[in-house]
Coordinates of C-alpha atoms and ligand atoms in Angstrom, one line a residue:
X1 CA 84.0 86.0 71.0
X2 CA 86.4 87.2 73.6
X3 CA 86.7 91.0 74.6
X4 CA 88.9 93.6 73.5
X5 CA 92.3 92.7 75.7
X6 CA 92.8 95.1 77.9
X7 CA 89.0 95.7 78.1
X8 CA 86.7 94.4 81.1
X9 CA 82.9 93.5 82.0
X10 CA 81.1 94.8 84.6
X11 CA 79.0 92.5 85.7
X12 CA 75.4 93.8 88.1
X13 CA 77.6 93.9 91.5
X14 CA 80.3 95.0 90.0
X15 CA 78.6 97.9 88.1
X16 CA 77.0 98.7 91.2
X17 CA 79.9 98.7 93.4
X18 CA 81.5 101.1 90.3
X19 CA 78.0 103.3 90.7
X20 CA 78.3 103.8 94.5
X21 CA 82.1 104.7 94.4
X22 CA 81.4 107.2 91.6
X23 CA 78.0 108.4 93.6
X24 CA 79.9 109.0 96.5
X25 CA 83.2 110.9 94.2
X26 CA 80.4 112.8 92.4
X27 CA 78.6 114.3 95.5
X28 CA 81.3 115.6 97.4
X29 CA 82.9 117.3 94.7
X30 CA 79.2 118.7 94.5
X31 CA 79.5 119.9 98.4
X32 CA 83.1 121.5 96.9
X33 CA 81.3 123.1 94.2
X34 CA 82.3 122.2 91.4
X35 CA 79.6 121.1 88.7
X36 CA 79.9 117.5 86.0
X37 CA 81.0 118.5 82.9
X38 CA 81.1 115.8 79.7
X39 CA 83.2 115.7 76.9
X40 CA 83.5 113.5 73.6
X41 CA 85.5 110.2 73.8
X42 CA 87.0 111.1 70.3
X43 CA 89.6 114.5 69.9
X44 CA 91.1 115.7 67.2
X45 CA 94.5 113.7 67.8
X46 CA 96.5 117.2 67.8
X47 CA 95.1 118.3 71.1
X48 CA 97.0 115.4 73.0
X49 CA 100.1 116.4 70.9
X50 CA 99.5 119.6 72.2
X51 CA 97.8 119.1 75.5
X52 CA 99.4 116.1 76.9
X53 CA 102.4 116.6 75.0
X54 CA 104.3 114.5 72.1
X55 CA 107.0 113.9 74.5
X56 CA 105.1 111.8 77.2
X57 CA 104.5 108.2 76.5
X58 CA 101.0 108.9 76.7
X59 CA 100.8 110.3 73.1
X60 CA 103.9 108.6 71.8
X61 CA 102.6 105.2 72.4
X62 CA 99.8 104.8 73.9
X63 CA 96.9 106.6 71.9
X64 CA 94.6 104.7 70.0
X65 CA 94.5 106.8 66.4
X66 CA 93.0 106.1 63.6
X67 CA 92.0 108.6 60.9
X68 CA 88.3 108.8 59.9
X69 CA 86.7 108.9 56.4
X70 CA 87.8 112.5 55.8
X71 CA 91.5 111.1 56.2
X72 CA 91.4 113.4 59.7
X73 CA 93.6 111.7 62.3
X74 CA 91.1 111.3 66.0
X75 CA 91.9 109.7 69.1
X76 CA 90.7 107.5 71.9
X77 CA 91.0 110.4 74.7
X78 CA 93.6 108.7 76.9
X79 CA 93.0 111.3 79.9
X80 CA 89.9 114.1 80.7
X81 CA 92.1 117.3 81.6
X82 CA 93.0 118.0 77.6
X83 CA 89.3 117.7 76.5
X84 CA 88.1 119.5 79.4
X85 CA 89.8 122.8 78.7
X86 CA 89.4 122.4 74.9
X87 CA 85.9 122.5 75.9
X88 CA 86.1 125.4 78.3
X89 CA 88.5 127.8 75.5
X90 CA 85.6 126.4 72.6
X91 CA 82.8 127.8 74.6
X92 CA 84.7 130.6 76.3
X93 CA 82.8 129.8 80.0
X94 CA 86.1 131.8 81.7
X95 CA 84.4 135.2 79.9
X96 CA 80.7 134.1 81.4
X97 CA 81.3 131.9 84.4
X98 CA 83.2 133.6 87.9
X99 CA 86.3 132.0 88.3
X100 CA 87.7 129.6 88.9
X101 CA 86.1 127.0 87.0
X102 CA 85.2 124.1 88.6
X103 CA 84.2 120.9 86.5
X104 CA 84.2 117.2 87.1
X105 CA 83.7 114.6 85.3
X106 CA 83.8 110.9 85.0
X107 CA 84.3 108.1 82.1
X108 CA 86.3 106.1 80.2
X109 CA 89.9 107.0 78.7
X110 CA 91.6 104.6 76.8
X111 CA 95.0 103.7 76.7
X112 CA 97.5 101.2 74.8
X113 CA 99.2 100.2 77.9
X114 CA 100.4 96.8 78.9
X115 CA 97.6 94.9 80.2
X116 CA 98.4 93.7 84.2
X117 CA 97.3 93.8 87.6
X118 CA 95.2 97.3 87.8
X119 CA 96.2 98.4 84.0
X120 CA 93.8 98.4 81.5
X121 CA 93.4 99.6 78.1
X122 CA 90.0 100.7 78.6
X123 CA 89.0 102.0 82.0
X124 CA 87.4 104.9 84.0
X125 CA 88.4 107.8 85.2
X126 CA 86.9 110.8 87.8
X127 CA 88.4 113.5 88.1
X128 CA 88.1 117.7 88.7
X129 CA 89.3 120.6 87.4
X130 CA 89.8 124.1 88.5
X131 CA 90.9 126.6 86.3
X132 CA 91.7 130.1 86.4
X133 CA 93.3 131.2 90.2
X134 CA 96.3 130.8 91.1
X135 CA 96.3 131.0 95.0
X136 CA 97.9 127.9 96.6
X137 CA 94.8 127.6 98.6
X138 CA 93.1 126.9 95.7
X139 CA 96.0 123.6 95.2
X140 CA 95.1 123.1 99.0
X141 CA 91.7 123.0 98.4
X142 CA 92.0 120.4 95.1
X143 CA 94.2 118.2 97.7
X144 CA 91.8 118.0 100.5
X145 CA 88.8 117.7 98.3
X146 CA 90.5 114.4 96.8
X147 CA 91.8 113.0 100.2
X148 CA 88.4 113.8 101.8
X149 CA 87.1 111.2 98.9
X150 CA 89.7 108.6 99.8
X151 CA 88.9 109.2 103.6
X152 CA 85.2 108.8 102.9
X153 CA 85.8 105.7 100.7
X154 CA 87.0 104.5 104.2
X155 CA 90.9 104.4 102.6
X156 CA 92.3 105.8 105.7
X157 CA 95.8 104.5 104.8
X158 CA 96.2 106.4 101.6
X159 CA 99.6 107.8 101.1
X160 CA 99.4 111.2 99.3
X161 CA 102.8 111.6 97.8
X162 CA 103.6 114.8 96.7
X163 CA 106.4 117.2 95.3
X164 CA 106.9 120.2 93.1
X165 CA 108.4 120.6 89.7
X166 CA 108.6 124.9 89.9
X167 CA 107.7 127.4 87.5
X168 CA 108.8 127.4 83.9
X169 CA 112.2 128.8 84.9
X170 CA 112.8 126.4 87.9
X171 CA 112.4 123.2 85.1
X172 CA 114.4 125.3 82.3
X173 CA 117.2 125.2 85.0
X174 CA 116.2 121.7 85.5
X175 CA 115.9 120.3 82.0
X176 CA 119.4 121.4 81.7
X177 CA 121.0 119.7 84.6
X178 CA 119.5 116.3 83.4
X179 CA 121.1 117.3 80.2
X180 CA 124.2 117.7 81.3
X181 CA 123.6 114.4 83.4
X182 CA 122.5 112.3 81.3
X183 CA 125.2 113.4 78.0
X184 CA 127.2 110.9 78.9
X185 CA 124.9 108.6 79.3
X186 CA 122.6 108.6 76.9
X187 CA 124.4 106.5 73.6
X188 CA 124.0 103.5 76.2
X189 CA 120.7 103.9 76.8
X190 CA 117.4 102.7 75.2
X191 CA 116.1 104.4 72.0
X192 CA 113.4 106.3 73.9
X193 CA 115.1 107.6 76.1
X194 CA 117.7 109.0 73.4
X195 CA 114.2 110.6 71.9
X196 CA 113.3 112.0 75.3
X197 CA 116.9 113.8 75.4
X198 CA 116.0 115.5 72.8
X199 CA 112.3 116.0 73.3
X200 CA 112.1 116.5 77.0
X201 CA 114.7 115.3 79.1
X202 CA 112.4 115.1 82.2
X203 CA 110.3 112.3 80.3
X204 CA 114.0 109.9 80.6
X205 CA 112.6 109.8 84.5
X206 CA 109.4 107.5 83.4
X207 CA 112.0 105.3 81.8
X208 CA 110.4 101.6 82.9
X209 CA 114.0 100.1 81.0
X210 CA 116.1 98.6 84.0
X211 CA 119.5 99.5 83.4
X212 CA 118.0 103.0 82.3
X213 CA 116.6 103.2 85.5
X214 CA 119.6 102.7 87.6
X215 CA 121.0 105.4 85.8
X216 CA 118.5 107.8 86.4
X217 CA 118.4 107.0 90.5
X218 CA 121.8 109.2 90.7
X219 CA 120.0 112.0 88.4
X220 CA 119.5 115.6 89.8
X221 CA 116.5 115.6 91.7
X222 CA 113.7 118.8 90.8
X223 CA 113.7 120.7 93.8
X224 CA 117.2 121.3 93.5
X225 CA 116.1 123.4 90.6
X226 CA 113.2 125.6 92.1
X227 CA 113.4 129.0 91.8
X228 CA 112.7 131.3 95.1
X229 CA 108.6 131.6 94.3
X230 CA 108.3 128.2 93.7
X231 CA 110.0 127.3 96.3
X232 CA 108.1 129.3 98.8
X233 CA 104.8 128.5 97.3
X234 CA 105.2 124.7 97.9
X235 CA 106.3 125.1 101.3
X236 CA 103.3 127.4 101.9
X237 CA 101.2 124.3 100.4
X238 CA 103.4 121.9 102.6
X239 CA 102.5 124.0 105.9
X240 CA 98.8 124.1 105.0
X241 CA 98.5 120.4 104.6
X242 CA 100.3 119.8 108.1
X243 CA 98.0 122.7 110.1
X244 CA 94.6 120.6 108.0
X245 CA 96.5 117.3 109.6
X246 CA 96.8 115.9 105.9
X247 CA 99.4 113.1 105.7
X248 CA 101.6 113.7 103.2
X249 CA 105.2 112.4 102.1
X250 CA 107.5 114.6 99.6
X251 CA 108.7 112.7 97.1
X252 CA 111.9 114.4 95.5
X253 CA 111.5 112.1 92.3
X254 CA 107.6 112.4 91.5
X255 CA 107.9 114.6 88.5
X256 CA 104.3 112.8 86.4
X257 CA 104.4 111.4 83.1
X258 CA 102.4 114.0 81.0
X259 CA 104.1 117.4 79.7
X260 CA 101.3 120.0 81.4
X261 CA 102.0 120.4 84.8
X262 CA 104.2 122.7 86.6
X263 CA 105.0 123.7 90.4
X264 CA 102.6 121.5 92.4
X265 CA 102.1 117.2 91.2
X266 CA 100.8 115.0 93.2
X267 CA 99.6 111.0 93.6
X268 CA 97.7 109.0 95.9
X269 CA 98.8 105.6 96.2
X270 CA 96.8 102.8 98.9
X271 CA 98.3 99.2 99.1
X272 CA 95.4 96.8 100.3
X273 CA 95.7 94.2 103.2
X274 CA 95.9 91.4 100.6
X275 CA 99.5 93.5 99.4
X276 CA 98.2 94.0 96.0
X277 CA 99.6 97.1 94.4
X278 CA 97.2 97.9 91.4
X279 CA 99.4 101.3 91.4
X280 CA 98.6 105.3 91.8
X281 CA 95.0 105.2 92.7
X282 CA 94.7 109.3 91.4
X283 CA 97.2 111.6 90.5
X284 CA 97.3 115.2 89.2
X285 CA 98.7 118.7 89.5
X286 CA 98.7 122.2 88.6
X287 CA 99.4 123.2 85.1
X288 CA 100.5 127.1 84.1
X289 CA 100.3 126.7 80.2
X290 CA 97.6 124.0 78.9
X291 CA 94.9 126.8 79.0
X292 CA 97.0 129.3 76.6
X293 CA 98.5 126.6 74.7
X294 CA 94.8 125.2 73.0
X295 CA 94.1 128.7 72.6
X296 CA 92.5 130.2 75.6
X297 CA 93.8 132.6 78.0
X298 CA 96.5 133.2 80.5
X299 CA 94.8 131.3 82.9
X300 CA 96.2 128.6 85.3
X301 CA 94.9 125.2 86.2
X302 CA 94.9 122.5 88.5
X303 CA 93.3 119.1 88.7
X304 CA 93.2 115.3 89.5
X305 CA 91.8 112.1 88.2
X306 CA 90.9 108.8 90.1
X307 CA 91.3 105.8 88.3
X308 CA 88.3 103.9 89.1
X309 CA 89.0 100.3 88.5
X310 CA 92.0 100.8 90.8
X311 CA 89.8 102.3 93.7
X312 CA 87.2 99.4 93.3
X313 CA 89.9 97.0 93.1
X314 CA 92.0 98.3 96.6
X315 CA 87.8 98.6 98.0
X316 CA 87.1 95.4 97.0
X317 CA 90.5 93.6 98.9
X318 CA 90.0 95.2 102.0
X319 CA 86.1 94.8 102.5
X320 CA 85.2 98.2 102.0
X321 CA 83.2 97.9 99.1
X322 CA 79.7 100.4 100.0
X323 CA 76.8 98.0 101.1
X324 CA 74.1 98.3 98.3
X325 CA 71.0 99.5 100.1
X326 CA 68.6 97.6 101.6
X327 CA 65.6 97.9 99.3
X328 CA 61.8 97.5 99.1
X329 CA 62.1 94.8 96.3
X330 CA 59.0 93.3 95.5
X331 CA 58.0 89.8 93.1
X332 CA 55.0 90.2 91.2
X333 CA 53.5 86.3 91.1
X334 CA 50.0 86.1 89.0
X335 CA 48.6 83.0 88.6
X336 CA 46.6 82.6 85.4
X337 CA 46.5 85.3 82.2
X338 CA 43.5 87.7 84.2
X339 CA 46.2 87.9 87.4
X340 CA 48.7 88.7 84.9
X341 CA 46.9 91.2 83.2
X342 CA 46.7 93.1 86.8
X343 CA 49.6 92.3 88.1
X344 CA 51.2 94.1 85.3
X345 CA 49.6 97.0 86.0
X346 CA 49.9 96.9 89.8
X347 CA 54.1 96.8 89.2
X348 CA 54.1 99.4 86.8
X349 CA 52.2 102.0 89.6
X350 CA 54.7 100.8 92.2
X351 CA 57.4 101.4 89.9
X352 CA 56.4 104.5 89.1
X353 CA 56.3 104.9 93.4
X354 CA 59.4 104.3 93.4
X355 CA 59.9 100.7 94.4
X356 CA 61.7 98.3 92.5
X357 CA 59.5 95.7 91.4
X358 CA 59.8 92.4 89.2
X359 CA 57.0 90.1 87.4
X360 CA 56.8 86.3 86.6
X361 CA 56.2 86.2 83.1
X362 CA 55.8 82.1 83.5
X363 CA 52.8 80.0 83.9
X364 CA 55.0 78.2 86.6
X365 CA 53.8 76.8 89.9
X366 CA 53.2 79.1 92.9
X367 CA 56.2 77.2 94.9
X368 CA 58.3 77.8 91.5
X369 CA 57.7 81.4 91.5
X370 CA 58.2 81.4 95.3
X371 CA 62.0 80.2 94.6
X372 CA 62.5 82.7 91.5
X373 CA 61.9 85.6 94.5
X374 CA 64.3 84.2 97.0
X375 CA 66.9 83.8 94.2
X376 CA 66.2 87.5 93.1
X377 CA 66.2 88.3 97.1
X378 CA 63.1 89.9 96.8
X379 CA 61.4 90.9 100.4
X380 CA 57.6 90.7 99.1
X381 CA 55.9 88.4 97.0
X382 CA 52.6 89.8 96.0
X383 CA 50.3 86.6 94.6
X384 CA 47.5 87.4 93.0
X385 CA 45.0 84.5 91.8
X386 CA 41.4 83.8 90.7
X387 CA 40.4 84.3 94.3
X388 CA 42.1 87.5 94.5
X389 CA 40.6 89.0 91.4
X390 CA 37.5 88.5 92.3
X391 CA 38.0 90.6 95.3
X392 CA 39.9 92.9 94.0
X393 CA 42.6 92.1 96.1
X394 CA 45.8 90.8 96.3
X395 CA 48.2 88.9 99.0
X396 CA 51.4 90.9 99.8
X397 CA 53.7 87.9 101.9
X398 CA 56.8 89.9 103.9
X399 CA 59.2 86.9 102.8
X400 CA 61.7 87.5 105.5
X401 CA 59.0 87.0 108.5
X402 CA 57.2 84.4 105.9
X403 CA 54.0 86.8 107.0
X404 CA 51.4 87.5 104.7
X405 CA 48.3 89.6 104.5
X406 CA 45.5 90.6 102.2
X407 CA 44.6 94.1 100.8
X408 CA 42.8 95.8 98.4
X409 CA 44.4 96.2 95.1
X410 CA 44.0 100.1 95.0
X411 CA 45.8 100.0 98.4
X412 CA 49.1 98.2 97.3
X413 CA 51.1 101.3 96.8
X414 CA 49.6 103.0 100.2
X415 CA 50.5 99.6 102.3
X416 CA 54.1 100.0 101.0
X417 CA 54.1 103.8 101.6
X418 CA 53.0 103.2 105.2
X419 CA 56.0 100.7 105.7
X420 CA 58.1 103.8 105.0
X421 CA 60.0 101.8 102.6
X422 CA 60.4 104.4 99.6
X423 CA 63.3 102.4 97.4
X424 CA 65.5 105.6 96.2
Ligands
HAM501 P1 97.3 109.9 85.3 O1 98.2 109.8 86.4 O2 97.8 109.6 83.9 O3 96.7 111.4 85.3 O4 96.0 109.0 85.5 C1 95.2 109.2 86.7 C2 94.8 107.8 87.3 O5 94.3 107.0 86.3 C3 96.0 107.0 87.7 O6 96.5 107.5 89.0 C4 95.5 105.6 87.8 O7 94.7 105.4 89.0 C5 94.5 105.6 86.6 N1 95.2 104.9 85.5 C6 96.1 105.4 84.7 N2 96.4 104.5 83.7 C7 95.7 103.4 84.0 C8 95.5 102.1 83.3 N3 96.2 101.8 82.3 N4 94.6 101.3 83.9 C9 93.8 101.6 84.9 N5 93.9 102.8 85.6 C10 94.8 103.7 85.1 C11 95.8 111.9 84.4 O8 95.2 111.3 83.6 C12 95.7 113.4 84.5 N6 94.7 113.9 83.5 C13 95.2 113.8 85.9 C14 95.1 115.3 86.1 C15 93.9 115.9 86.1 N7 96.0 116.2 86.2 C16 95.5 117.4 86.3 N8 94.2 117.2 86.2

């Protein structure tokens, strides 16, 4: 039986490598305040339609919807920042929390994308969200929070690319210069796209369709269209981001895929020494409307997501992968059913101590048991045999500097403490 395509494993290293990337994601955004909300995998399918926005190819292609047993259509959640304010306007936290709100959260987002290098159909996502001011600090703040994570992931060459798509009346203005762009234009062009001319005209710039593409590169460009605030507000952004000695690079033609966002978007992209490009490794922006639209209030937002897989995949290439700990680990090896009987016991006090601790369930041969602990790369053994039991004692062996000694068996857990080797 194969996996879902578009799916993957994660096998031990792997799901630790994944756990120490998301350990590290989840404890600065702790330092920046901001406190891990969860939401449900399954939506109503209406609030990406409304959210995301039936004119992205998010929700026109790649949702996975189905409709359940009371015929009512749900969906796979293809991205957090929809759920996560259906959630805030459900439980109304911007009448009991200050503001702004500031959520993160982390899991898996599914979408029916074409399966390549660092595209999946099922993968992870962490991201934030900060909702309800409007100061540009505040878009300052989201940016350095999420470069600081790159930084401390040890991707020092991240590119943050990033550009503005104004205020409702800078992308009026704009929609209806690509309009008048694309008019004549558009009967030659793929079917989508004639869709998108219709829908949103913004959405013909994710066009993946070659010839469609070449078209678009002579298209009006965004921040020909921004009005005077906007204008001023991302150069204010811009200025801050030079005086914090952030690297950025504008990029005129970043306008992201999903309907939400307005003035500020932005996308972090890292090629690793091997040259793989796995794509964006995080994008987001600030979004004026998402808030009122499912029902809330005025409030604005902005926010960013990581894709996981990509960040363990550009970690992985250059080396950077965080070393797992190095941890008291200790072999339980009873010889004969009494031994097991205590040995059982013994591992279940140091695991409840705090030390990782495994048991040979086999009736094998000391020398057996000795090979089981290297291949687990355990760093005691602790042998207990008739001898032993009679003393009420055990043998803990240090299997680096092959040392061993004896102690009491109501002093295991103390000898360990002594060593200083708490396993966290
Ligand atoms: P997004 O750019 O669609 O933004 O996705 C964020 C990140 O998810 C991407 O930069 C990429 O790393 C990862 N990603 C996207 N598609 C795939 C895929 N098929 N396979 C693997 N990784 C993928 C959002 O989802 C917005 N909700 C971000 C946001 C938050 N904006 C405001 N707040």
């Amino acid at each position: 039986m194969q996996n879902v395509k578009g799916t993957h494993d994660l096998l031990p290293n792997e799901a630790a490598g994944f756990e120490s990337i998301e350990n590290l994601l989840k404890g600065i955004a702790t330092y920046y305040a901001y406190k891990q909300v969860r939401t449900p995998v399954i939506e109503p399918s209406e609030l990406f339609v409304r959210g995301v926005g039936n004119s992205s190819d998010v929700v026109r292609k790649e949702m996975y919807t189905f409709l359940d047993k009371a015929d009512r259509s749900i969906s796979l959640r293809p991205e957090f920042t929809a759920g996560i304010i259906r959630m805030l306007v459900n439980n109304k936290t911007y009448a009991t929390e200050e503001l702004p709100l500031k959520y993160f959260y982390l899991g898996p987002v599914f979408r029916y994308d074409r399966p390549q290098l660092g595209r999946y159909r099922q993968f992870n996502q962490f991201g934030v969200e900060s909702v309800g001011n409007n100061s540009y600090f505040n878009d300052v703040e989201v940016i350095m929070m999420a470069y600081s994570m790159l930084i401390s992931l040890g991707l020092n060459g991240v590119k943050l690319k990033i550009n503005s798509i104004g205020d409702d009346a800078s992308r009026d203005a704009y929609r209806k210069a690509l309009k008048d762009y694309f008019a004549p234009h558009i009967d030659h062009m793929c079917e989508d796209c004639k869709q998108r001319y219709e829908l949103n005209p913004l959405r013909i710039l994710d066009c993946k369709v070659e010839e469609d593409i070449k078209i678009a590169e002579n298209a009006p460009i965004v921040g020909q269209y921004l009005s005077k605030e906007s204008e001023e507000r991302f150069n204010n952004i811009l200025a801050l981001l030079s005086e914090y000695e952030i690297p950025y690079e504008v990029d005129p033609h970043l306008v992201r895929g999903l309907d939400y966002y307005s003035e500020t978007v932005f996308e972090f992209h890292y090629v690793s020494a091997t040259g793989n490009n796995y794509g964006a490794i995080g994008g987001g922006g600030h979004y004026h409307k998402l808030v009122k639209e499912l029902g809330g209030p005025d409030l604005p937002g902005i926010g960013f997501s990581f894709g996981v897989e990509r960040l363990y995949s550009v970690l992985k290439d250059d080396n950077l992968l965080p070393e797992d700990e190095d941890k008291v680990f200790i072999y339980m090896m009873p010889m004969g059913l009494q031994a097991r009987k205590v040995a059982l016991n013994l591992a279940s006090d140091l695991r409840m101590s705090g030390y990782i601790t495994d048991y040979c369930f086999d009736d094998c041969k000391l020398s057996a048991m000795f090979k089981r602990a290297e291949k687990k790369q355990a760093k005691y053994a602790i042998i207990i045999g008739e001898n032993e039991i009679n003393n009420d004692k055990v043998v803990i062996k240090d299997l680096n500097k092959q040392e061993q000694i004896e102690v009491p068996t109501s002093e295991v857990v103390d000898f360990f403490d002594k060593l200083g080797g708490i396993a966290d």
